[in-house]
Amino acid sequence: MVSIHQRIFEDIEARIMSGVWLPGHRIPFEHELVKEYQCSRMTVNKALSALAERGMIIRRRKVGSFVAARQIDRTVMDIRDISTEAELAGHDHSYTILMRKIETLDAATATQLGEQAGAEILRLQCLHAVDGKPHALERRIIMLAMAPSARTENFASVPPGKWLLDMVPWSKARHVIRAVSADAATARLLETERGEACLTLIRQTWRSSRTVTYVEIIHPGDRFQFASDFHPTEKSVTEQLPRRSAT
Amino acid sequence: MVSIHQRIFEDIEARIMSGVWLPGHRIPFEHELVKEYQCSRMTVNKALSALAERGMIIRRRKVGSFVAARQIDRTVMDIRDISTEAELAGHDHSYTILMRKIETLDAATATQLGEQAGAEILRLQCLHAVDGKPHALERRIIMLAMAPSARTENFASVPPGKWLLDMVPWSKARHVIRAVSADAATARLLETERGEACLTLIRQTWRSSRTVTYVEIIHPGDRFQFASDFHPTEKSVTEQLPRRSAT
DNA sequence: TCTATCTATTTGTATAGACAAAAGCGGATC
DNA sequence: GATCCGCTTTTGTCTATACAAATAGATAGA
């Protein structure tokens, strides 16, 4: 039992995905689809608007709707908290806080983060293990002004990444993935060779244009990779249970 | 000049993003918003449906609409063709085809790709340079059964990645990002040290569950990184000019 | 020839009204 | 208490209609 607009959506989507309608091809005008599907224009419009919203077609007044140039290579990557990721994959996750101290932001780091030097920060270093083997080294800075409750949190039971996501709202995130060679200290902690290629994820999150946290997560290259499947068509169904209101 | 449904959308979005309405919070019922904005229910419905489509709220009949749990850490990563990327950044891009030969798929590679050994493939190796410096080594396999026109294409004027995107439809892609140490051959081509950390992107694309192409793109770690900004709210505006129809 | 204006077409937005589907809730019954 | 039934609320879909905005193409004018 599907609705009409959904059927129109899927019919057109299928023709685009299968290559029957190639990029640039003009999709029937709304009034033509109205005739074809025996429904009102609003219904057709809803279907086409959804396709446009999804980037599959482009619509221009007086001109028509066209199959969009292939959305070349934009992919959605799930970048999860390590503990969440390990759990999902059915692995065992543990972590150790190696360092936790409150200091003030030095000039160099401040510039790097785009913040004022002298701001009070919590600096954390944390070693994650999956199934007993070192899996990632986390170096984190938390701006205490943006997350004051971090001052008294010892992260004994919840790892900092997860804790922050639950406790501190953010509005923008920046991710950078790079490959670096392990320096001596990192190699020792990760139980790998010095110079070994490591996959580093850097994440900086902001709330109203002020940094909330900055973190580097360094994975040994032989034990970790990012992967994502991408179906250009798929809806992002991320049903999240609101069964009980948090009032 | 914004439409009403857009204003409703943005008002609610802003309250969610700022943390005024936390996850689990009940959003006013449609009829309440109708009163507040002095508009019809269809208009309110459009705004709320869009928010739901975007995953920011969850709607349940008879119950209401609720702010969704924070979409923790899903980020959209633009993984573009190298030449496109370079152009966008205003850099100069050139490439050399190092190898181009037609062979049959050996057993090991076939297993890796999930295809039948013995299939005819085009094997390519291509060195990309940006602003005159080696930037990436591309090792590609094209399944000739899925892209027969590749047989006669010499990729002299259009790099293989771009050519494939334009010419060959695909329905699914898989991306893997990993860090590896450069072996001797790779290091020489990329003009870097052996053992240097490299950022490798692997992409495999399928059409109707058969591989179209498989490619490894190896970047020197000191000259490349993946980066993406993520605003949980933002629409994915990928305006692509259809000015001239390709009929 | 070039420019400004008009016109027709297509999409975008909005409305009021209708009914359907889902689901919480209370009451009746066993 | 457990189960079923019907009531009510809220969202989901659809229609018919209307006008606005954009704009390609035609037309008129300089």
Coordinates of C-alpha atoms (C1' of nucleotides) in Angstrom, one line a residue:
Chain A
M1 CA 0.0 0.0 0.0
V2 CA 1.9 3.0 -1.2
S3 CA 0.6 6.5 -1.8
I4 CA 0.3 8.0 -5.2
H5 CA 3.0 10.6 -4.8
Q6 CA 5.3 7.8 -3.6
R7 CA 4.5 5.7 -6.6
I8 CA 5.3 8.6 -9.0
F9 CA 8.5 9.2 -7.1
E10 CA 9.6 5.6 -7.3
D11 CA 8.6 5.2 -11.0
I12 CA 10.7 8.2 -12.0
E13 CA 13.5 7.3 -9.7
A14 CA 13.6 3.9 -11.2
R15 CA 13.8 5.3 -14.7
I16 CA 16.7 7.5 -13.7
M17 CA 18.6 4.9 -11.8
S18 CA 18.3 2.4 -14.6
G19 CA 19.6 4.8 -17.1
V20 CA 16.4 4.9 -19.2
W21 CA 16.3 8.6 -18.5
L22 CA 19.8 9.9 -18.7
P23 CA 21.1 13.2 -17.2
G24 CA 19.6 16.1 -19.1
H25 CA 16.5 14.2 -20.1
R26 CA 13.3 16.2 -19.6
I27 CA 10.8 14.7 -17.2
P28 CA 7.1 15.0 -18.2
F29 CA 5.5 18.2 -17.2
E30 CA 3.3 18.1 -14.1
H31 CA 0.2 18.4 -16.2
E32 CA 1.3 15.4 -18.3
L33 CA 1.9 13.3 -15.2
V34 CA -1.5 14.4 -13.8
K35 CA -3.1 12.9 -16.9
E36 CA -1.0 9.8 -16.7
Y37 CA -1.6 9.1 -13.0
Q38 CA -5.1 10.5 -12.9
C39 CA -4.4 12.6 -9.8
S40 CA -4.2 16.2 -8.9
R41 CA -1.3 18.4 -9.6
M42 CA -0.5 18.8 -6.0
T43 CA 0.2 15.1 -5.8
V44 CA 2.5 15.2 -8.8
N45 CA 4.2 18.3 -7.4
K46 CA 4.9 16.6 -4.1
A47 CA 6.6 13.7 -5.9
L48 CA 8.7 16.0 -8.1
S49 CA 9.6 18.3 -5.3
A50 CA 10.9 15.4 -3.3
L51 CA 13.0 14.2 -6.2
A52 CA 14.3 17.8 -6.5
E53 CA 15.0 18.0 -2.8
R54 CA 17.0 14.7 -3.1
G55 CA 19.0 16.2 -5.9
M56 CA 17.9 13.7 -8.5
I57 CA 16.2 16.2 -10.8
I58 CA 16.4 19.9 -11.3
R59 CA 13.3 22.0 -11.9
R60 CA 13.0 25.3 -13.6
R61 CA 9.9 27.4 -14.1
K62 CA 8.7 27.6 -17.6
V63 CA 11.3 25.1 -18.7
G64 CA 10.5 21.9 -17.0
S65 CA 12.2 19.3 -14.8
F66 CA 15.4 17.5 -15.9
V67 CA 17.4 14.5 -14.7
A68 CA 20.3 16.0 -12.8
A69 CA 23.9 15.4 -13.7
R70 CA 24.9 12.3 -11.8
Q71 CA 25.6 13.2 -8.2
I72 CA 29.1 12.0 -8.9
D73 CA 30.6 11.0 -5.8
R74 CA 29.1 12.4 -2.7
T75 CA 29.0 9.7 -0.1
V76 CA 27.6 9.6 3.3
M77 CA 30.0 8.3 5.9
D78 CA 29.1 7.2 9.3
I79 CA 31.7 8.4 11.7
R80 CA 30.7 7.0 15.0
D81 CA 32.0 7.2 18.4
I82 CA 34.5 4.3 18.9
S83 CA 32.6 2.6 21.6
T84 CA 29.4 2.7 19.7
E85 CA 31.1 1.4 16.6
A86 CA 32.7 -1.5 18.4
E87 CA 29.4 -2.4 20.1
L88 CA 27.6 -2.4 16.8
A89 CA 30.2 -4.7 15.3
G90 CA 29.9 -7.0 18.3
H91 CA 33.4 -6.3 19.6
D92 CA 34.6 -5.7 23.0
H93 CA 35.6 -2.1 23.8
S94 CA 37.6 -0.7 26.7
Y95 CA 39.5 2.5 27.2
T96 CA 42.0 4.1 29.6
I97 CA 42.3 7.7 30.4
L98 CA 46.0 8.4 30.1
M99 CA 45.8 12.1 30.9
R100 CA 43.3 14.5 32.1
K101 CA 44.3 18.0 33.0
I102 CA 42.9 21.5 33.0
E103 CA 45.1 24.1 31.4
T104 CA 44.9 27.3 29.4
L105 CA 45.1 27.4 25.6
D106 CA 48.5 28.2 24.3
A107 CA 49.0 30.5 21.3
A108 CA 49.8 27.9 18.7
T109 CA 46.9 25.7 19.5
A110 CA 44.5 28.6 19.8
T111 CA 45.4 29.7 16.3
Q112 CA 44.8 26.2 15.0
L113 CA 41.4 26.1 16.6
G114 CA 40.5 29.6 15.7
E115 CA 40.0 30.5 19.4
Q116 CA 41.5 33.0 21.9
A117 CA 44.7 32.0 23.6
G118 CA 44.3 31.8 27.4
A119 CA 40.9 30.1 27.3
E120 CA 40.5 27.4 29.9
I121 CA 40.5 23.9 28.4
L122 CA 40.4 20.3 29.5
R123 CA 43.0 18.3 27.8
L124 CA 42.4 14.5 27.6
Q125 CA 44.3 11.6 26.3
C126 CA 42.7 8.3 26.0
L127 CA 43.6 4.9 24.7
H128 CA 40.9 2.8 23.2
A129 CA 41.2 -1.0 22.8
V130 CA 39.0 -3.3 20.9
D131 CA 39.1 -7.0 21.7
G132 CA 42.1 -6.3 23.9
K133 CA 44.3 -4.7 21.2
P134 CA 45.1 -1.0 21.1
H135 CA 42.8 0.5 18.5
A136 CA 43.0 4.2 18.8
L137 CA 44.7 7.0 20.6
E138 CA 42.4 9.9 21.3
R139 CA 43.8 13.4 22.0
R140 CA 41.1 15.8 22.9
I141 CA 40.6 19.4 23.9
I142 CA 37.4 20.5 25.5
M143 CA 36.6 24.2 25.8
L144 CA 35.4 24.5 29.4
A145 CA 33.5 27.7 28.6
M146 CA 31.3 25.7 26.2
A147 CA 31.0 22.6 28.3
P148 CA 31.4 23.6 31.9
S149 CA 30.1 20.3 33.2
A150 CA 33.2 18.6 31.8
R151 CA 35.2 20.2 34.6
T152 CA 33.9 17.7 37.2
E153 CA 33.5 14.7 34.9
N154 CA 36.1 12.0 35.2
F155 CA 35.0 9.9 32.3
A156 CA 35.4 6.8 34.3
S157 CA 32.3 5.1 33.0
V158 CA 31.5 6.9 29.7
P159 CA 34.2 7.7 27.2
P160 CA 34.6 11.4 26.5
G161 CA 33.3 11.2 22.9
K162 CA 30.1 9.6 23.9
W163 CA 29.7 11.8 27.0
L164 CA 30.1 15.0 24.9
L165 CA 27.6 13.9 22.3
D166 CA 25.0 13.2 25.0
M167 CA 25.7 16.3 27.1
V168 CA 26.8 19.1 24.9
P169 CA 24.8 20.4 22.0
W170 CA 26.7 21.4 18.8
S171 CA 25.6 22.9 15.6
K172 CA 28.5 22.3 13.2
A173 CA 31.2 19.7 12.8
R174 CA 34.3 19.5 10.7
H175 CA 35.9 16.2 9.9
V176 CA 39.3 15.7 8.4
I177 CA 40.8 12.3 7.6
R178 CA 44.5 12.1 7.0
A179 CA 47.3 9.6 6.9
V180 CA 50.3 10.2 9.1
S181 CA 53.3 8.3 10.2
A182 CA 53.3 7.3 13.9
D183 CA 55.8 9.2 16.0
A184 CA 57.6 7.3 18.7
A185 CA 55.2 8.0 21.5
T186 CA 52.1 7.2 19.5
A187 CA 53.7 4.0 18.2
R188 CA 54.5 2.8 21.7
L189 CA 51.0 3.4 22.9
L190 CA 49.4 1.7 19.9
E191 CA 51.9 -1.1 20.0
T192 CA 53.0 -0.7 16.5
E193 CA 56.2 0.4 14.7
R194 CA 57.4 3.9 14.6
G195 CA 56.7 5.3 11.2
E196 CA 53.8 3.0 10.7
A197 CA 51.0 4.6 8.6
C198 CA 48.1 5.7 10.8
L199 CA 44.7 6.8 9.9
T200 CA 43.8 10.0 11.8
L201 CA 40.4 11.4 12.2
I202 CA 40.2 15.0 13.3
R203 CA 36.9 16.3 14.5
Q204 CA 36.1 19.8 15.6
T205 CA 32.6 20.8 16.7
W206 CA 31.2 24.2 17.2
R207 CA 28.2 25.7 18.8
S208 CA 27.2 29.2 17.6
S209 CA 30.7 29.6 15.9
R210 CA 32.7 28.8 19.1
T211 CA 34.6 25.6 19.4
V212 CA 33.2 23.0 21.8
T213 CA 35.8 20.3 21.3
Y214 CA 38.7 19.3 19.1
V215 CA 39.8 15.8 18.9
E216 CA 42.4 13.7 17.0
I217 CA 41.7 10.0 16.9
I218 CA 44.7 8.1 15.7
H219 CA 44.2 4.6 14.4
P220 CA 46.9 2.1 13.4
G221 CA 46.6 1.7 9.7
D222 CA 46.7 -2.0 9.8
R223 CA 43.7 -2.2 12.2
F224 CA 41.3 0.3 10.9
Q225 CA 39.6 1.8 7.9
F226 CA 36.6 3.9 7.0
A227 CA 34.1 2.3 4.8
S228 CA 30.7 3.3 3.5
D229 CA 28.2 2.0 1.0
F230 CA 26.3 4.4 -1.0
H231 CA 23.1 3.9 -2.9
P232 CA 22.4 7.2 -4.6
T233 CA 18.7 6.6 -4.3
E234 CA 18.3 5.5 -0.7
K235 CA 16.4 7.5 1.8
S236 CA 18.2 8.1 5.0
V237 CA 16.0 6.2 7.3
T238 CA 17.3 6.7 10.8
E239 CA 14.3 5.9 12.8
Q240 CA 15.1 6.9 16.3
L241 CA 12.8 5.9 19.1
P242 CA 11.0 8.8 20.8
R243 CA 8.6 6.4 22.4
R244 CA 9.0 8.0 25.8
S245 CA 9.1 11.8 25.8
A246 CA 11.9 13.4 27.8
T247 CA 9.5 16.2 28.5
Chain B
M1 CA 11.1 36.8 0.8
V2 CA 10.6 33.4 2.2
S3 CA 7.5 31.2 2.0
I4 CA 5.5 30.4 5.1
H5 CA 6.4 26.7 5.2
Q6 CA 10.0 27.7 4.9
R7 CA 9.7 30.1 7.8
I8 CA 8.1 27.5 10.0
F9 CA 10.7 25.0 9.0
E10 CA 13.5 27.4 9.9
D11 CA 11.9 28.6 13.2
I12 CA 11.7 25.0 14.4
E13 CA 15.0 24.1 13.1
A14 CA 16.6 27.0 14.9
R15 CA 15.0 26.0 18.2
I16 CA 16.3 22.5 17.8
M17 CA 19.8 23.5 16.8
S18 CA 20.2 26.0 19.5
G19 CA 19.2 23.4 22.1
V20 CA 16.0 25.2 23.2
W21 CA 14.1 22.1 22.2
L22 CA 16.1 19.1 23.2
P23 CA 15.7 15.6 21.8
G24 CA 12.4 14.2 22.9
H25 CA 10.7 17.5 23.2
R26 CA 7.3 17.6 21.7
I27 CA 6.8 20.0 18.9
P28 CA 3.5 21.9 18.8
F29 CA 0.7 20.0 17.1
E30 CA -0.1 21.0 13.5
H31 CA -3.3 22.7 14.6
E32 CA -1.4 24.7 17.2
L33 CA 1.1 25.9 14.5
V34 CA -1.8 26.6 12.2
K35 CA -3.1 29.0 14.9
E36 CA 0.3 30.5 15.6
Y37 CA 1.2 31.1 11.9
Q38 CA -2.3 31.8 10.7
C39 CA -1.9 29.5 7.8
S40 CA -3.5 26.3 6.6
R41 CA -2.6 22.9 7.9
M42 CA -1.2 21.8 4.6
T43 CA 1.4 24.5 4.9
V44 CA 2.4 23.4 8.4
N45 CA 2.3 19.8 7.3
K46 CA 4.8 20.6 4.5
A47 CA 7.2 22.2 7.0
L48 CA 7.0 19.4 9.5
S49 CA 7.2 16.7 6.8
A50 CA 10.4 18.3 5.5
L51 CA 11.9 18.3 9.0
A52 CA 10.9 14.6 9.4
E53 CA 12.4 13.8 6.0
R54 CA 15.6 15.4 7.1
G55 CA 15.6 13.3 10.3
M56 CA 15.4 16.2 12.6
I57 CA 12.0 15.3 14.1
I58 CA 10.0 12.1 14.3
R59 CA 6.3 12.1 13.8
R60 CA 3.7 9.6 15.1
R61 CA 0.0 9.7 14.5
K62 CA -2.1 10.4 17.5
V63 CA 1.1 11.1 19.5
G64 CA 2.7 14.1 18.0
S65 CA 6.1 15.2 16.6
F66 CA 9.3 15.0 18.6
V67 CA 12.8 16.3 18.3
A68 CA 14.8 13.3 17.2
A69 CA 17.8 12.0 19.0
R70 CA 20.9 13.8 17.8
Q71 CA 22.1 12.4 14.6
I72 CA 25.3 11.9 16.2
D73 CA 28.0 11.4 13.7
R74 CA 26.9 10.9 10.3
T75 CA 28.7 13.2 8.0
V76 CA 28.6 13.7 4.3
M77 CA 31.8 13.5 2.5
D78 CA 32.4 14.8 -0.9
I79 CA 34.6 12.4 -2.7
R80 CA 35.1 13.9 -6.1
D81 CA 37.0 13.0 -9.1
I82 CA 40.5 14.3 -8.8
S83 CA 40.4 16.6 -11.8
T84 CA 37.1 18.1 -10.7
E85 CA 38.4 18.6 -7.2
A86 CA 41.5 20.3 -8.4
E87 CA 39.6 22.6 -10.8
L88 CA 37.2 23.6 -8.0
A89 CA 40.1 24.5 -5.8
G90 CA 41.6 26.5 -8.6
H91 CA 44.6 24.3 -9.1
D92 CA 46.2 22.9 -12.2
H93 CA 45.6 19.3 -12.9
S94 CA 47.3 17.0 -15.3
Y95 CA 47.7 13.2 -15.6
T96 CA 49.7 10.6 -17.4
I97 CA 48.5 7.1 -18.3
L98 CA 51.2 4.8 -17.1
M99 CA 49.6 1.6 -18.2
R100 CA 46.6 0.5 -20.2
K101 CA 46.1 -3.1 -21.1
I102 CA 43.3 -5.5 -21.6
E103 CA 43.6 -8.8 -19.6
T104 CA 41.5 -11.4 -17.9
L105 CA 40.7 -11.3 -14.2
D106 CA 42.9 -13.5 -12.1
A107 CA 41.5 -15.6 -9.4
A108 CA 42.8 -13.6 -6.4
T109 CA 41.5 -10.3 -7.7
A110 CA 38.2 -11.9 -8.8
T111 CA 37.6 -13.0 -5.3
Q112 CA 38.4 -9.6 -3.9
L113 CA 36.0 -8.0 -6.3
G114 CA 33.4 -10.6 -5.9
E115 CA 33.4 -11.4 -9.6
Q116 CA 34.1 -14.4 -11.8
A117 CA 37.7 -15.1 -12.7
G118 CA 38.5 -14.9 -16.4
A119 CA 36.3 -11.9 -17.1
E120 CA 37.8 -9.4 -19.5
I121 CA 39.0 -6.3 -17.9
L122 CA 40.8 -3.1 -18.7
R123 CA 43.6 -2.4 -16.3
L124 CA 44.8 1.2 -16.0
Q125 CA 47.4 2.9 -14.1
C126 CA 47.4 6.7 -14.0
L127 CA 49.5 9.3 -12.3
H128 CA 47.8 12.5 -11.3
A129 CA 49.7 15.8 -10.7
V130 CA 48.4 18.9 -9.2
D131 CA 50.3 22.1 -9.7
G132 CA 53.1 20.0 -11.2
K133 CA 53.6 17.8 -8.1
P134 CA 52.6 14.1 -8.0
H135 CA 49.3 14.0 -6.2
A136 CA 47.8 10.6 -6.6
L137 CA 48.4 7.2 -8.2
E138 CA 45.4 5.6 -9.6
R139 CA 45.1 1.9 -10.2
R140 CA 41.9 0.9 -11.9
I141 CA 40.1 -2.1 -13.2
I142 CA 37.2 -1.7 -15.5
M143 CA 34.9 -4.6 -16.3
L144 CA 34.6 -4.5 -20.0
A145 CA 31.4 -6.4 -20.0
M146 CA 29.8 -3.6 -18.0
A147 CA 31.5 -0.7 -19.9
P148 CA 32.3 -2.0 -23.4
S149 CA 33.0 1.5 -24.8
A150 CA 36.1 1.6 -22.6
R151 CA 37.7 -0.9 -24.9
T152 CA 38.4 1.8 -27.5
E153 CA 38.8 4.7 -25.3
N154 CA 42.4 5.8 -24.7
F155 CA 41.7 8.4 -22.0
A156 CA 43.9 10.9 -23.6
S157 CA 41.7 13.9 -23.0
V158 CA 39.4 12.8 -20.2
P159 CA 40.8 11.0 -17.2
P160 CA 39.3 7.6 -16.6
G161 CA 37.4 8.5 -13.4
K162 CA 35.6 11.4 -15.1
W163 CA 35.0 9.4 -18.3
L164 CA 33.4 6.6 -16.4
L165 CA 31.1 8.9 -14.4
D166 CA 29.9 10.5 -17.6
M167 CA 29.6 7.4 -19.7
V168 CA 28.7 4.5 -17.4
P169 CA 25.7 4.4 -15.1
W170 CA 26.1 2.8 -11.7
S171 CA 23.6 2.2 -8.9
K172 CA 25.8 1.5 -5.9
A173 CA 29.2 2.6 -4.7
R174 CA 31.4 1.5 -1.9
H175 CA 34.2 3.7 -0.5
V176 CA 37.0 2.6 1.7
I177 CA 39.6 5.0 3.1
R178 CA 42.7 3.6 4.6
A179 CA 46.2 4.5 5.5
V180 CA 49.0 2.4 4.1
S181 CA 52.7 2.7 3.8
A182 CA 54.1 3.4 0.4
D183 CA 55.9 0.5 -1.2
A184 CA 58.9 1.1 -3.3
A185 CA 57.2 1.5 -6.6
T186 CA 54.5 3.7 -5.3
A187 CA 57.0 5.9 -3.5
R188 CA 59.0 6.4 -6.6
L189 CA 56.1 7.4 -8.7
L190 CA 54.7 9.8 -6.0
E191 CA 58.2 11.2 -5.4
T192 CA 58.1 10.4 -1.8
E193 CA 59.9 8.1 0.7
R194 CA 59.3 4.4 0.9
G195 CA 57.2 3.7 4.0
E196 CA 55.7 7.2 3.9
A197 CA 52.1 7.2 5.1
C198 CA 49.7 7.3 2.2
L199 CA 46.0 8.0 2.2
T200 CA 44.2 5.5 0.0
L201 CA 40.7 5.7 -1.3
I202 CA 39.2 2.6 -2.7
R203 CA 36.0 2.8 -4.7
Q204 CA 34.0 0.0 -6.2
T205 CA 30.9 0.8 -8.2
W206 CA 28.2 -1.6 -9.2
R207 CA 25.3 -1.7 -11.6
S208 CA 22.7 -4.2 -10.8
S209 CA 25.0 -6.1 -8.5
R210 CA 27.8 -6.5 -11.0
T211 CA 31.0 -4.6 -10.6
V212 CA 31.6 -1.8 -13.1
T213 CA 34.9 -0.5 -11.9
Y214 CA 37.3 -0.9 -9.0
V215 CA 39.9 1.7 -8.3
E216 CA 42.5 2.5 -5.7
I217 CA 43.7 6.1 -5.5
I218 CA 46.8 6.5 -3.4
H219 CA 47.7 9.9 -2.2
P220 CA 50.9 10.9 -0.4
G221 CA 49.8 11.6 3.2
D222 CA 51.7 14.9 3.3
R223 CA 49.9 16.3 0.3
F224 CA 46.3 15.3 0.8
Q225 CA 43.5 14.8 3.3
F226 CA 39.7 14.4 3.2
A227 CA 37.7 17.1 4.8
S228 CA 34.1 17.9 5.2
D229 CA 32.0 20.4 7.0
F230 CA 28.8 19.2 8.4
H231 CA 25.8 21.3 9.5
P232 CA 23.2 18.8 10.7
T233 CA 20.6 21.2 9.4
E234 CA 21.8 22.2 6.0
K235 CA 20.1 21.2 2.8
S236 CA 22.3 19.5 0.2
V237 CA 22.2 22.1 -2.5
T238 CA 24.1 20.7 -5.4
E239 CA 22.7 22.9 -8.1
Q240 CA 23.8 21.4 -11.4
L241 CA 23.3 23.4 -14.5
P242 CA 20.9 21.8 -16.9
R243 CA 20.7 24.9 -19.0
R244 CA 21.1 23.0 -22.2
S245 CA 19.3 19.8 -22.4
A246 CA 21.2 16.8 -23.7
T247 CA 17.9 15.6 -25.2
Chain C
dT1 C1' 20.2 45.0 -35.1
dC2 C1' 19.3 45.6 -30.6
dT3 C1' 16.2 46.3 -26.8
dA4 C1' 12.1 46.5 -24.3
dT5 C1' 7.7 44.6 -23.6
dC6 C1' 4.2 41.2 -23.8
dT7 C1' 2.5 36.5 -23.5
dA8 C1' 2.2 31.9 -22.6
dT9 C1' 3.9 28.1 -20.0
dT10 C1' 5.6 25.9 -16.0
dT11 C1' 6.7 25.5 -11.5
dG12 C1' 6.0 27.3 -6.5
dT13 C1' 3.1 28.3 -2.8
dA14 C1' -1.1 28.5 -0.4
dT15 C1' -6.1 27.3 1.0
dA16 C1' -10.2 24.8 2.6
dG17 C1' -12.1 20.7 2.9
dA18 C1' -12.3 15.7 3.0
dC19 C1' -11.3 11.1 4.4
dA20 C1' -7.9 7.4 5.8
dA21 C1' -4.7 5.4 8.9
dA22 C1' -2.4 4.9 13.3
dA23 C1' -2.7 4.6 18.0
dG24 C1' -3.7 6.1 22.8
dC25 C1' -7.6 5.7 26.0
dG26 C1' -11.5 4.4 28.4
dG27 C1' -15.3 1.4 29.1
dA28 C1' -17.8 -2.9 28.7
dT29 C1' -17.5 -7.6 28.9
dC30 C1' -15.7 -12.0 30.2
Chain D
dG1 C1' -7.0 -8.8 35.4
dA2 C1' -7.4 -9.5 30.3
dT3 C1' -9.5 -8.7 26.0
dC4 C1' -12.1 -6.4 22.8
dC5 C1' -14.6 -2.4 21.0
dG6 C1' -15.3 2.1 19.9
dC7 C1' -14.1 7.0 20.6
dT8 C1' -10.9 10.6 19.8
dT9 C1' -6.8 12.8 18.5
dT10 C1' -3.0 13.5 15.3
dT11 C1' -0.8 12.8 11.3
dG12 C1' -0.9 11.3 6.1
dT13 C1' -2.8 11.8 1.8
dC14 C1' -5.5 13.8 -1.8
dT15 C1' -8.4 17.2 -4.4
dA16 C1' -9.8 21.4 -6.7
dT17 C1' -8.7 25.9 -7.0
dA18 C1' -6.1 30.1 -7.0
dC19 C1' -2.6 33.2 -7.7
dA20 C1' 2.5 34.4 -7.8
dA21 C1' 7.1 34.0 -9.7
dA22 C1' 10.2 32.9 -13.3
dT23 C1' 11.4 32.9 -17.9
dA24 C1' 11.6 31.3 -23.0
dG25 C1' 9.9 33.0 -26.9
dA26 C1' 7.3 36.2 -29.7
dT27 C1' 6.4 40.8 -30.8
dA28 C1' 6.9 45.6 -31.2
dG29 C1' 9.6 49.6 -31.3
dA30 C1' 14.0 52.4 -31.7

